[in-house]
Coordinates of C-alpha atoms in Angstrom, one line a residue:
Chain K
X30 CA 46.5 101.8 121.6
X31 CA 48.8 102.0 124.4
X32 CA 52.2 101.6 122.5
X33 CA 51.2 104.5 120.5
X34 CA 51.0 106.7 123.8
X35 CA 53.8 104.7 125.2
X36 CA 56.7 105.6 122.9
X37 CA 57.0 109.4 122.6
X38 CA 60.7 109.2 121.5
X39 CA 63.7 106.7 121.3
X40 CA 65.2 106.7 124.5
X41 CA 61.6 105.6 126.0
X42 CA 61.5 103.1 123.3
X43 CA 64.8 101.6 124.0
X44 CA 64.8 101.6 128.4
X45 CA 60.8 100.5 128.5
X46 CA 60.6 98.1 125.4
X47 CA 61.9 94.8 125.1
X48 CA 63.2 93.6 121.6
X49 CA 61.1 91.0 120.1
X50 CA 62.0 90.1 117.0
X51 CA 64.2 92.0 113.7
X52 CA 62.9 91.4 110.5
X53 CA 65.7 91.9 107.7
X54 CA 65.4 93.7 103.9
X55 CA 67.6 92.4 102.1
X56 CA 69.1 93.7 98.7
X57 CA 67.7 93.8 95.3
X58 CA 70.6 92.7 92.8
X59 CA 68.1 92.5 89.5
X60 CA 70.2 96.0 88.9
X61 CA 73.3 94.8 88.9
X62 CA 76.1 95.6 92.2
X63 CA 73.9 98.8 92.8
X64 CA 72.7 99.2 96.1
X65 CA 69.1 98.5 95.9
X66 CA 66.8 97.3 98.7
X67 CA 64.0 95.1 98.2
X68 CA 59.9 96.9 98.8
X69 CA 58.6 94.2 99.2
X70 CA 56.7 94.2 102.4
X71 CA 57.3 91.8 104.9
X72 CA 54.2 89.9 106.7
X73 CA 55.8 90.6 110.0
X74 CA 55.6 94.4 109.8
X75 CA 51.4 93.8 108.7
X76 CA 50.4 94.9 112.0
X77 CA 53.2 97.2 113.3
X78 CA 53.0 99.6 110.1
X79 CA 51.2 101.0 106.6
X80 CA 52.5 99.6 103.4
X81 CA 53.0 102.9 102.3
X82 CA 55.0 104.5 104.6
X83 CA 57.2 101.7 104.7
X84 CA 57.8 101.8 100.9
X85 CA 58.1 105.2 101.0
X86 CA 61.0 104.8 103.2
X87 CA 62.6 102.0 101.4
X88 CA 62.2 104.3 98.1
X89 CA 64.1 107.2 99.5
X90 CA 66.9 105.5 100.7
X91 CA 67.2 103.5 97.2
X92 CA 67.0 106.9 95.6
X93 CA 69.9 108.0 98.1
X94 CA 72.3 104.9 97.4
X95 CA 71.6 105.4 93.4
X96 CA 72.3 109.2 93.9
X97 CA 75.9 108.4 95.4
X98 CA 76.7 105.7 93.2
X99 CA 75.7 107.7 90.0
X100 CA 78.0 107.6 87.5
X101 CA 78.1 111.0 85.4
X102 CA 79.9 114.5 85.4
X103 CA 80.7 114.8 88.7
X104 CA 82.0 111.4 89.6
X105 CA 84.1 111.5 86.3
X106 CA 85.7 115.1 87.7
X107 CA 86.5 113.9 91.1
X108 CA 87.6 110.4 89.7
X109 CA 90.0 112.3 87.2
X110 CA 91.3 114.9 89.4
X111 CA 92.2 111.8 92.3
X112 CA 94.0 110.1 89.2
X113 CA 96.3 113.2 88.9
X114 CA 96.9 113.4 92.6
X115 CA 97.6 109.6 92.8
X116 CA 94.4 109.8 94.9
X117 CA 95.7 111.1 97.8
X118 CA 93.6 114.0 97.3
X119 CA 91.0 111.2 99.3
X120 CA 92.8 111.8 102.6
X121 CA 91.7 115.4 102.1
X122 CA 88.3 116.2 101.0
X123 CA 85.0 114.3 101.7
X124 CA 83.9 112.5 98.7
X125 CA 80.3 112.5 97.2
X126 CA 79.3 109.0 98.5
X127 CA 80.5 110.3 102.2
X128 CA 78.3 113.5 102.1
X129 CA 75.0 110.8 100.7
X130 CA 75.5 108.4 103.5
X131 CA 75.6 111.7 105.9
X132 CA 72.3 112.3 104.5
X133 CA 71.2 108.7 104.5
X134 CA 71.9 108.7 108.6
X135 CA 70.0 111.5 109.1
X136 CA 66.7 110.7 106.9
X137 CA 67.4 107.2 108.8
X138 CA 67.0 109.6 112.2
X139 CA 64.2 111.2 111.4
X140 CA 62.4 108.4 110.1
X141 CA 62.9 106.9 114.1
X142 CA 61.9 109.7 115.3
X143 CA 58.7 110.3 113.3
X144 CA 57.3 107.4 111.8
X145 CA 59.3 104.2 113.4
X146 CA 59.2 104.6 117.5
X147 CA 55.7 105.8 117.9
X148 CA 54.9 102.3 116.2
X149 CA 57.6 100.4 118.2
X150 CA 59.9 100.0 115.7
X151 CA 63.9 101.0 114.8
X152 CA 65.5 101.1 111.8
X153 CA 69.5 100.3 111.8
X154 CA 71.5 102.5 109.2
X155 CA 72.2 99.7 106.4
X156 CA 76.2 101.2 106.5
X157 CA 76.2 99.7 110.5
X158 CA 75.3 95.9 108.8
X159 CA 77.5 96.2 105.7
X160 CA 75.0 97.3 103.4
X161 CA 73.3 94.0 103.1
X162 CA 70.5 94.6 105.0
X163 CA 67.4 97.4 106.4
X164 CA 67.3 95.9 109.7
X165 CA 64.3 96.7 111.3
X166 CA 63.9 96.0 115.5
X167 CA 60.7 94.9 116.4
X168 CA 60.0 96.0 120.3
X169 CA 57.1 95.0 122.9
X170 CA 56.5 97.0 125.3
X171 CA 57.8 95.3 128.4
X172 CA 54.5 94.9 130.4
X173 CA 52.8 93.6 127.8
X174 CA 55.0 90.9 126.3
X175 CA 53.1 87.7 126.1
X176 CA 50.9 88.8 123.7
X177 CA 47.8 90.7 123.7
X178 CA 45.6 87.8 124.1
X179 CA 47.5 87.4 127.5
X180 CA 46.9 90.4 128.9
X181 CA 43.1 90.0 128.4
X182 CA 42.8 86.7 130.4
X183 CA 44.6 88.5 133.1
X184 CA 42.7 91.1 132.9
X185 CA 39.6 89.2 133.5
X186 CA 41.3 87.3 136.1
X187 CA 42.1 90.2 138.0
X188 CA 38.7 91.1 138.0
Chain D
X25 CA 69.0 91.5 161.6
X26 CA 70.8 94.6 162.5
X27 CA 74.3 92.1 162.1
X28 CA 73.0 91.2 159.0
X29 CA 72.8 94.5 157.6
X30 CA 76.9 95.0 158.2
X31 CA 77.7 92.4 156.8
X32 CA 76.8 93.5 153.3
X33 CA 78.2 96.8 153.3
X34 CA 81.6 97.1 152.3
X35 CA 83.9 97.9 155.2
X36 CA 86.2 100.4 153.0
X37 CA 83.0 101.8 152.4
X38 CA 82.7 102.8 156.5
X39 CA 85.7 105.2 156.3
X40 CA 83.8 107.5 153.5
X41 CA 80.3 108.3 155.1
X42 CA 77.9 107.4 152.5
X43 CA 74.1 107.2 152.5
X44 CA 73.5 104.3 151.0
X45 CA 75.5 100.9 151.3
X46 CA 77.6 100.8 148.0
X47 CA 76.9 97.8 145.9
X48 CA 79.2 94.6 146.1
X49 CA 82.7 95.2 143.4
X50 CA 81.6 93.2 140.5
X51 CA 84.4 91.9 137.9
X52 CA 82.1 94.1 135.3
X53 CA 82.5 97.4 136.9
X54 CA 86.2 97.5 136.7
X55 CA 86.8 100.9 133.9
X56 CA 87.4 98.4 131.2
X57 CA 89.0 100.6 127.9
X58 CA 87.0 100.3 125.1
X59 CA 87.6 98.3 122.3
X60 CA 87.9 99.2 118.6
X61 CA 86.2 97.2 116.2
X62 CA 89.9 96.7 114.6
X63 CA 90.7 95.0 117.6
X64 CA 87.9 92.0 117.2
X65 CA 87.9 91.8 113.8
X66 CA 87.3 87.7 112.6
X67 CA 89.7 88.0 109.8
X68 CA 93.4 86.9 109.1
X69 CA 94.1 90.8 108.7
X70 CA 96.6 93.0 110.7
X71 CA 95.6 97.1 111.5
X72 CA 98.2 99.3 112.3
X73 CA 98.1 102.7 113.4
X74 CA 94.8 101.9 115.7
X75 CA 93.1 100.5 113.1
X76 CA 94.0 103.4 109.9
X77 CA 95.7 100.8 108.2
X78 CA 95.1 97.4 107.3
X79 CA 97.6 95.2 105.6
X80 CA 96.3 91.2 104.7
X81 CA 98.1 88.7 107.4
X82 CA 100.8 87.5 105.0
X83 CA 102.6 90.6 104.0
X84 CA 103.3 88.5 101.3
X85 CA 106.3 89.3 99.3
X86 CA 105.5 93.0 99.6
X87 CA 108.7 94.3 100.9
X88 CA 110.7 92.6 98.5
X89 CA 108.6 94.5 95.6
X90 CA 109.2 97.8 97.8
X91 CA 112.7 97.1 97.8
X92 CA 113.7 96.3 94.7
X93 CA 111.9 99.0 93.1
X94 CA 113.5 101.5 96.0
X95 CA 117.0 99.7 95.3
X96 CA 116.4 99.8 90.7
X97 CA 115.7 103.3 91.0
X98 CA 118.1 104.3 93.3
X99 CA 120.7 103.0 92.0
X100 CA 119.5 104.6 88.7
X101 CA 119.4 108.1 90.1
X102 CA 123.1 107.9 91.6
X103 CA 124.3 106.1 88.7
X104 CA 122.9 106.9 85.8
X105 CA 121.1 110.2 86.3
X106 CA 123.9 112.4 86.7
X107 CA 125.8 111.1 83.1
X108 CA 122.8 111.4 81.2
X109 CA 121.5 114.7 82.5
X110 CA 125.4 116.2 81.5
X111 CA 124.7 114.3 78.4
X112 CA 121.3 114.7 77.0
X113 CA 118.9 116.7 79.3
X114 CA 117.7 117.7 82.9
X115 CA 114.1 116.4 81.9
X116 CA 115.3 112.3 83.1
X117 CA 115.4 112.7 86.4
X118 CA 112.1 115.1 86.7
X119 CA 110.2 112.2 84.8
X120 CA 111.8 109.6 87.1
X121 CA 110.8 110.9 90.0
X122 CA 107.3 111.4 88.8
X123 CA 107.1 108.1 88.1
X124 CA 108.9 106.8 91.2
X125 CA 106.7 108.9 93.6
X126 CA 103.4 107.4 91.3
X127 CA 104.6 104.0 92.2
X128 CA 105.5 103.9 95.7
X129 CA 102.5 106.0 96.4
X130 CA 100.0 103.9 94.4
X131 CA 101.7 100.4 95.8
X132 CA 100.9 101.8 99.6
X133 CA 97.6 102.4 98.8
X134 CA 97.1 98.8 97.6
X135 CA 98.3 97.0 100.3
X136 CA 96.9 99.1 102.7
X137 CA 93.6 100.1 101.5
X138 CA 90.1 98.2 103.3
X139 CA 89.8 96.0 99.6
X140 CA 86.2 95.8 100.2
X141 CA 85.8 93.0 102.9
X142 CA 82.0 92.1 103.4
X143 CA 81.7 92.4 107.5
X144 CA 80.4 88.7 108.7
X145 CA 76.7 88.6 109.1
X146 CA 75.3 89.0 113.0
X147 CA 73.6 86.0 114.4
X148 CA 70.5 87.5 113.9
X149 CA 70.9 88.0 110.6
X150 CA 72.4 84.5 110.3
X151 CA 69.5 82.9 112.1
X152 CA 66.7 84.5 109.6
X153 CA 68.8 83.8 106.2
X154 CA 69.2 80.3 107.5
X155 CA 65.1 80.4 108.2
X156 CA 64.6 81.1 104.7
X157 CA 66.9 78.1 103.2
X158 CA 64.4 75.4 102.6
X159 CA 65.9 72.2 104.2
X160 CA 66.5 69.2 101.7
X161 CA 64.9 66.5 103.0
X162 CA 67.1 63.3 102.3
X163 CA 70.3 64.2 103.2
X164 CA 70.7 63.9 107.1
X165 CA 73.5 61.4 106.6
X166 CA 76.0 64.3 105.4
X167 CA 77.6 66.3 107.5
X168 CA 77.2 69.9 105.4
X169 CA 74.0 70.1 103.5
X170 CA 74.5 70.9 99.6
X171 CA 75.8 74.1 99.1
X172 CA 73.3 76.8 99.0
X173 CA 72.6 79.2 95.9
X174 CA 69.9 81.9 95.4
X175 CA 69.1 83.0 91.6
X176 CA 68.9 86.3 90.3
X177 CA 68.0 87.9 86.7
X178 CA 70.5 90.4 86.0
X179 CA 70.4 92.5 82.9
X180 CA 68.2 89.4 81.6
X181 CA 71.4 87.1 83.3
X182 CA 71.0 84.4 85.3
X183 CA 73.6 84.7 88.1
X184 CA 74.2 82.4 91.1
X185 CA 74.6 84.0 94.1
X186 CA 75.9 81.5 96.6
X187 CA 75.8 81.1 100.3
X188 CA 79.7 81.7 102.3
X189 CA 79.5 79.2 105.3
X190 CA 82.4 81.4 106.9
X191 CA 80.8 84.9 106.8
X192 CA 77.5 83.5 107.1
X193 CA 75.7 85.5 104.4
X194 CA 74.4 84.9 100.8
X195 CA 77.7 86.3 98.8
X196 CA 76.5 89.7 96.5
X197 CA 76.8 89.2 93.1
X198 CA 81.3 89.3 92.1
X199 CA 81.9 88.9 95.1
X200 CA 84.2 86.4 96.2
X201 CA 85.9 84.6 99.9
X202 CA 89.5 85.1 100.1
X203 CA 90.5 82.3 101.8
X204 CA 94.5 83.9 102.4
X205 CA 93.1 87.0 104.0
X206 CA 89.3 85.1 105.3
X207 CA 87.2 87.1 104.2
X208 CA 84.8 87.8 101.7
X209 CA 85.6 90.5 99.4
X210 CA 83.2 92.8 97.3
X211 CA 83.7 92.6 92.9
X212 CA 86.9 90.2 94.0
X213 CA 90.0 90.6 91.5
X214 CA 92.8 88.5 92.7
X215 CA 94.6 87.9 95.8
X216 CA 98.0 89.9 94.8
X217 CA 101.4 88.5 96.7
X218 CA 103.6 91.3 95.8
X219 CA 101.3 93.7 96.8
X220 CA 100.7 91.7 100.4
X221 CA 96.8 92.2 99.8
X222 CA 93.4 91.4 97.9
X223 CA 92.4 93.7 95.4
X224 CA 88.6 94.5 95.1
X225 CA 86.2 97.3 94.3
X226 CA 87.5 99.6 96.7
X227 CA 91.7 99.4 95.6
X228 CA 90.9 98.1 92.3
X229 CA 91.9 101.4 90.5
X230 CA 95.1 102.2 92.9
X231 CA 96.5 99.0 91.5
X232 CA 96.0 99.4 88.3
X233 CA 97.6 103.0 88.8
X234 CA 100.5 101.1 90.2
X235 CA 100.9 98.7 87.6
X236 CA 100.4 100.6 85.2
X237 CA 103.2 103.8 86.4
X238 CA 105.3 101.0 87.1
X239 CA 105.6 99.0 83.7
X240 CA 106.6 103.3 82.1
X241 CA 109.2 103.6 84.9
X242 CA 110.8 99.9 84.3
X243 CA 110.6 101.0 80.7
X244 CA 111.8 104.4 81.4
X245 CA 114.8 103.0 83.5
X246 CA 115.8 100.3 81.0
X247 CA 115.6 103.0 78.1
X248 CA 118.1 105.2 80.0
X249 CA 120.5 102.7 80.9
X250 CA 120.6 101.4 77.8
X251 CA 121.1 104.9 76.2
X252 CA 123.4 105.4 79.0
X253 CA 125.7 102.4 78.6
X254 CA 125.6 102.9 74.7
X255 CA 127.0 106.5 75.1
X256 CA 129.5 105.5 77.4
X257 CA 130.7 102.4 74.9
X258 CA 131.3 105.0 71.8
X259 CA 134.6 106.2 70.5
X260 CA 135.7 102.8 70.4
X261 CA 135.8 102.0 74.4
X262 CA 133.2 99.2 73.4
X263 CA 130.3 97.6 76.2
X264 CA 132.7 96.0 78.4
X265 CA 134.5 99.5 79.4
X266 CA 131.0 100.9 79.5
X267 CA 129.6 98.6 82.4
X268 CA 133.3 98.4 84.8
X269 CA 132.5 102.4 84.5
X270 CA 129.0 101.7 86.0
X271 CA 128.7 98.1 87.3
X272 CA 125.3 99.5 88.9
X273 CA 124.1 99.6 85.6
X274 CA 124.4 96.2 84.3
X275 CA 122.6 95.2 87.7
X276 CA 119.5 97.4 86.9
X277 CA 119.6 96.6 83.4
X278 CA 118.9 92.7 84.7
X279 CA 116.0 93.6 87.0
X280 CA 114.2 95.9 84.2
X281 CA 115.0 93.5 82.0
X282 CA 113.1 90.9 83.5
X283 CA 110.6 92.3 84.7
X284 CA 109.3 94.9 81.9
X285 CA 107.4 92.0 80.0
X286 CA 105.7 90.5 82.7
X287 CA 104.4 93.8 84.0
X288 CA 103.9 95.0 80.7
X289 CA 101.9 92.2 80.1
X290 CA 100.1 92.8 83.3
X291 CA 99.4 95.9 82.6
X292 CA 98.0 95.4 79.3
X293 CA 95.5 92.1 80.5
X294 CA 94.4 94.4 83.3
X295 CA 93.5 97.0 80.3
X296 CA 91.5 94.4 78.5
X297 CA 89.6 93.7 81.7
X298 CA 88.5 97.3 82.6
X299 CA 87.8 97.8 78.9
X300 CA 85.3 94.8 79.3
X301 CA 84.2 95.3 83.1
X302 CA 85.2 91.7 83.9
X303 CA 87.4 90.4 86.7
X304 CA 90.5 88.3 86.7
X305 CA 88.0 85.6 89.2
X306 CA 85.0 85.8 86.8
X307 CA 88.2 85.9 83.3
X308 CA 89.9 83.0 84.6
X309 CA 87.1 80.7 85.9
X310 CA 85.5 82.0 82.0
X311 CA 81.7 82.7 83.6
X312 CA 80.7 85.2 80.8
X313 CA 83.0 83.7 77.5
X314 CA 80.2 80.8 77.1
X315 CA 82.6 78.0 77.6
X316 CA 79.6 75.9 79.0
X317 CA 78.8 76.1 75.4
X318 CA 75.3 78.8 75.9
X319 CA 76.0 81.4 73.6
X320 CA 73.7 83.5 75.3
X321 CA 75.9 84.0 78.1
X322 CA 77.4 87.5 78.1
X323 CA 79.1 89.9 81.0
X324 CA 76.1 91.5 82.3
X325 CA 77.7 94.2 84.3
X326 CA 79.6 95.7 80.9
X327 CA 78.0 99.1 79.2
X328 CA 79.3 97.9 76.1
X329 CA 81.0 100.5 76.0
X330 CA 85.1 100.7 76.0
X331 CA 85.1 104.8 77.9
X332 CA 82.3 104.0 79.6
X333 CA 83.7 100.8 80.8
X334 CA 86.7 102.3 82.0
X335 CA 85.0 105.6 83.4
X336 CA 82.9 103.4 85.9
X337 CA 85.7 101.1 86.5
X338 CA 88.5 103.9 87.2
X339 CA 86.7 107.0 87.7
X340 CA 83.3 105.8 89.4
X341 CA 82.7 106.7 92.8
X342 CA 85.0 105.6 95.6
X343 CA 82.6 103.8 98.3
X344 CA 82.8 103.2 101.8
X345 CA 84.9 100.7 104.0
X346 CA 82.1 98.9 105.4
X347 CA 84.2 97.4 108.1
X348 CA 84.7 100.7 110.4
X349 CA 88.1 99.6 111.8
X350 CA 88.2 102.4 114.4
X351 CA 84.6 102.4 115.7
X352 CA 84.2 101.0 119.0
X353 CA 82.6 98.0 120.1
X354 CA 79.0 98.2 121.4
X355 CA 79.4 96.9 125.4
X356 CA 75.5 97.1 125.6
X357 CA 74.1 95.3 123.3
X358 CA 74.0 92.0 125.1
X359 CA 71.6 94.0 127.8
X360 CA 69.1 94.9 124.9
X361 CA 69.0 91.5 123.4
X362 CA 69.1 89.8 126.8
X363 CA 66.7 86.5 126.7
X364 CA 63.4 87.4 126.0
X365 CA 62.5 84.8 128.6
X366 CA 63.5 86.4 131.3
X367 CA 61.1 89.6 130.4
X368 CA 57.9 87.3 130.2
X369 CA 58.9 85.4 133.7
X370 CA 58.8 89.1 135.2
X371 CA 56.1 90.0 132.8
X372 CA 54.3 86.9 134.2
X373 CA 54.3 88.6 137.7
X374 CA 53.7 92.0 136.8
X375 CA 50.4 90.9 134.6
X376 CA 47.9 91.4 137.2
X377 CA 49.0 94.7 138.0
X378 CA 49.3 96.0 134.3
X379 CA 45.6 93.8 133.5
X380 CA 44.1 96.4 135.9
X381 CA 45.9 99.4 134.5
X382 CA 44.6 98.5 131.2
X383 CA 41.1 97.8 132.5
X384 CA 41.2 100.8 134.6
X385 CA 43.1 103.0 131.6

């Protein structure tokens, strides 16, 4: 499996590949205005990816959103206390949500670097699309765009 | 061939002894300065400050609100403040000014606080949503298909969510377009004139700190001049004495006059609709009070709970902008999402050579 071999890290992935497609996850409102992503699986990752790893992925960052947008102890201090200081205390300190989607973009990074440019793909940090989507960049590698089927008549042409 | 060879190098290039010919000036190549994303965003909004602060494109009637609460309250602090703290206590104009600096602060933040605009969908994103919308088949006479609506279940509701032809996107749930400010605009309120903005999720709370602050100082104000005016027409001088002494008076008692019920009534329908998690959009078109005569039709975003309500409402988490005013736009993209076409046509020549290196491989 050439593409495997072929993209050791981003940069290769984004100077020798070519994008092909982006397949979009879009948001699971049966929670309400949470942000929630969909796990469902999409037919055009089948061959690119495992279910699992994907879901896995999709999970965390769920868990992430729900973690910043949880409503209990904390958020109740920090919402009280900005009350008092007719909320300018928000030019001043990072609030919870900010120090999440910190986390977010670098779980997002790692992922890349790990799991999602040895298999040729990218994810873009949901924040970058308005949180409406996972987009998810689907790239060839260059010499090989055609299709696989193309390669091997070429191949026993050049013979 | 050697005359041919001049002619393509530059002949500024001559004077500076170079290796290689440099390559022909392109428009492109000029240092062009970066742009913000504030810069090209596709809403009527205006940034100021490079893109720190954003104000709707119609201020609105926003500095008339500034200015007649600047003008009411001074006047009140020249005029009123120094008779009634000889009079009754030093505590008025401490409270005052509390109250003033509550308002003004809390009426910036409104109108120039991000209200939770929706950035427009990309046209890839366009592209596969519209992929996904099944076509209706008979009606290629009109000019805009039907519009387009998605179900969902939530909290066993059955909410609409439908398709925004301007941002290009299937609209969250609560979320409305504002067609003043053109865009759409996450858990939409109202579009307010006198505070020159939208409010949404994001400045939801610093408006109702405004309004709120604002209905005790009117209050405040016309309590003291009343007081004020009342001590200054005893011993027999009588009211009309009272207000030649301090015309400035009789002008502020007018304004606080007219204005305390409607912003105390304000305030107190903006109560009711954090107590109940609703909006003033989803209140006044009545989408949860079951006018379409289901009674099973309830607010499904509500705890049912009044604290808890209001603790999610007021104190929840403050999110995100999700429009990034001062991030810059990406100049590369169009090379990464260049025609694919032009890839297989150099692909196509390349083939033979990569067939053998994967034969050979």
């Amino acid at each position: 499996m050439y593409l495997v071999s072929a993209f050791h890290n981003l940069q290769e992935l984004r100077h020798s590949a070519s994008l092909a497609n982006k397949v979009f996850i879009q948001r699971d409102y049966t929670d309400g205005t949470v942000c929630k992503f969909q796990t469902k699986f999409p037919s055009e990752l089948d061959s690119r990816i495992e279910r699992t790893l994907f879901e896995d992925t999709v999970k965390t960052l769920n868990n992430y959103y729900a973690e910043a947008e949880k409503i209990g102890g904390q958020s109740y201090l920090e919402g009280c206390l900005a009350c008092l200081t007719v909320y300018l205390i928000f030019l001043c300190i990072e609030t919870r949500y900010e120090k999440v989607l910190k986390k977010i973009s670098r779980y997002i990074q790692e992922q890349n670097e790990k799991v999602y440019a040895p298999r040729g793909l990218l994810i873009t940090d949901p924040i970058e699309r308005g949180m409406r989507v996972i987009e998810i960049s689907v790239y060839e590698d260059r010499g090989s765009s055609g299709s696989s089927s193309g390669s091997s008549t070429t191949s026993s042409s050049g013979r | 061939m050697k005359n041919l060879d001049y002619q393509q190098i530059d002949p500024q290039a001559l004077a500076t002894p170079t290796p290689t010919p440099p390559p022909r000036p392109l428009p492109e190549h000029k240092p062009r300065r970066a742009r913000r994303k504030w810069e090209v965003f596709p809403g009527k909004n205006r940034f100021c400050c490079d893109g720190r602060v954003i104000v709707a494109r119609q201020c609105g009637v926003l500095p008339l609100t500034l200015g007649l609460i600047v003008l009411t309250s001074g006047l009140f602090f020249i005029f009123d403040c120094p008779f009634l703290v000889e009079h009754l206590t030093g505590c008025i104009p401490v409270i005052g000014g509390v109250l003033f600096v509550f308002v003004i602060i809390s009426l910036l933040q409104t109108s120039f606080t991000d209200p939770g605009i929706l950035p427009r969908a990309t046209p890839e994103e366009a592209a596969d949503i519209e992929k996904q919308i099944d076509n209706p088949t008979g009606s290629s006479s009109s000019y805009r298909p039907p519009p387009r609506t998605k179900e969902v279940v939530i909290n066993q509701q059955v909410v609409k969510l439908k398709y925004c032809f301007t941002c290009k996107i299937f609209r969250p749930p609560r979320t409305s377009h504002c067609s003043l400010c053109d865009n759409c605009v996450e858990r939409f309120d109202h579009h307010c004139p006198w505070v020159g903005n939208c409010v949404g999720k994001r400045n939801y709370r610093f408006f109702y700190t405004f309004i709120v602050s604002l209905s005790f100082l009117t209050a405040f104000i016309f309590g003291c001049v009343t007081t004020h005016l009342a001590l200054r027409s005893q011993g027999g001088n009588g009211l009309v004495f009272a207000l030649q002494a301090s015309p400035a008076s009789a002008l502020e008692l007018v304004v606080c006059f007219f204005s305390v019920w409607s912003i105390l009534g304000l305030s107190g329908f903006h109560t009711y609709l954090v107590a109940t998690n609703l909006t003033t959009n989803e209140d006044i078109k009545g989408s949860w009070s079951g006018k379409s005569g289901n009674e099973d039709v309830g607010n499904p975003y509500s705890y049912n709970s009044i604290t808890k309500n209001c603790c999610s409402v007021l104190c929840g988490p403050m999110p995100p902008s999700l429009i990034d005013r001062r991030g810059f736009v990406p100049s590369d993209d169009s090379v990464q999402t260049s025609p694919v076409e032009i890839e297989l046509s150099a692909a196509k020549n390349d083939t033979n050579m990569v067939g053998r290196a994967v034969t050979s491989g």
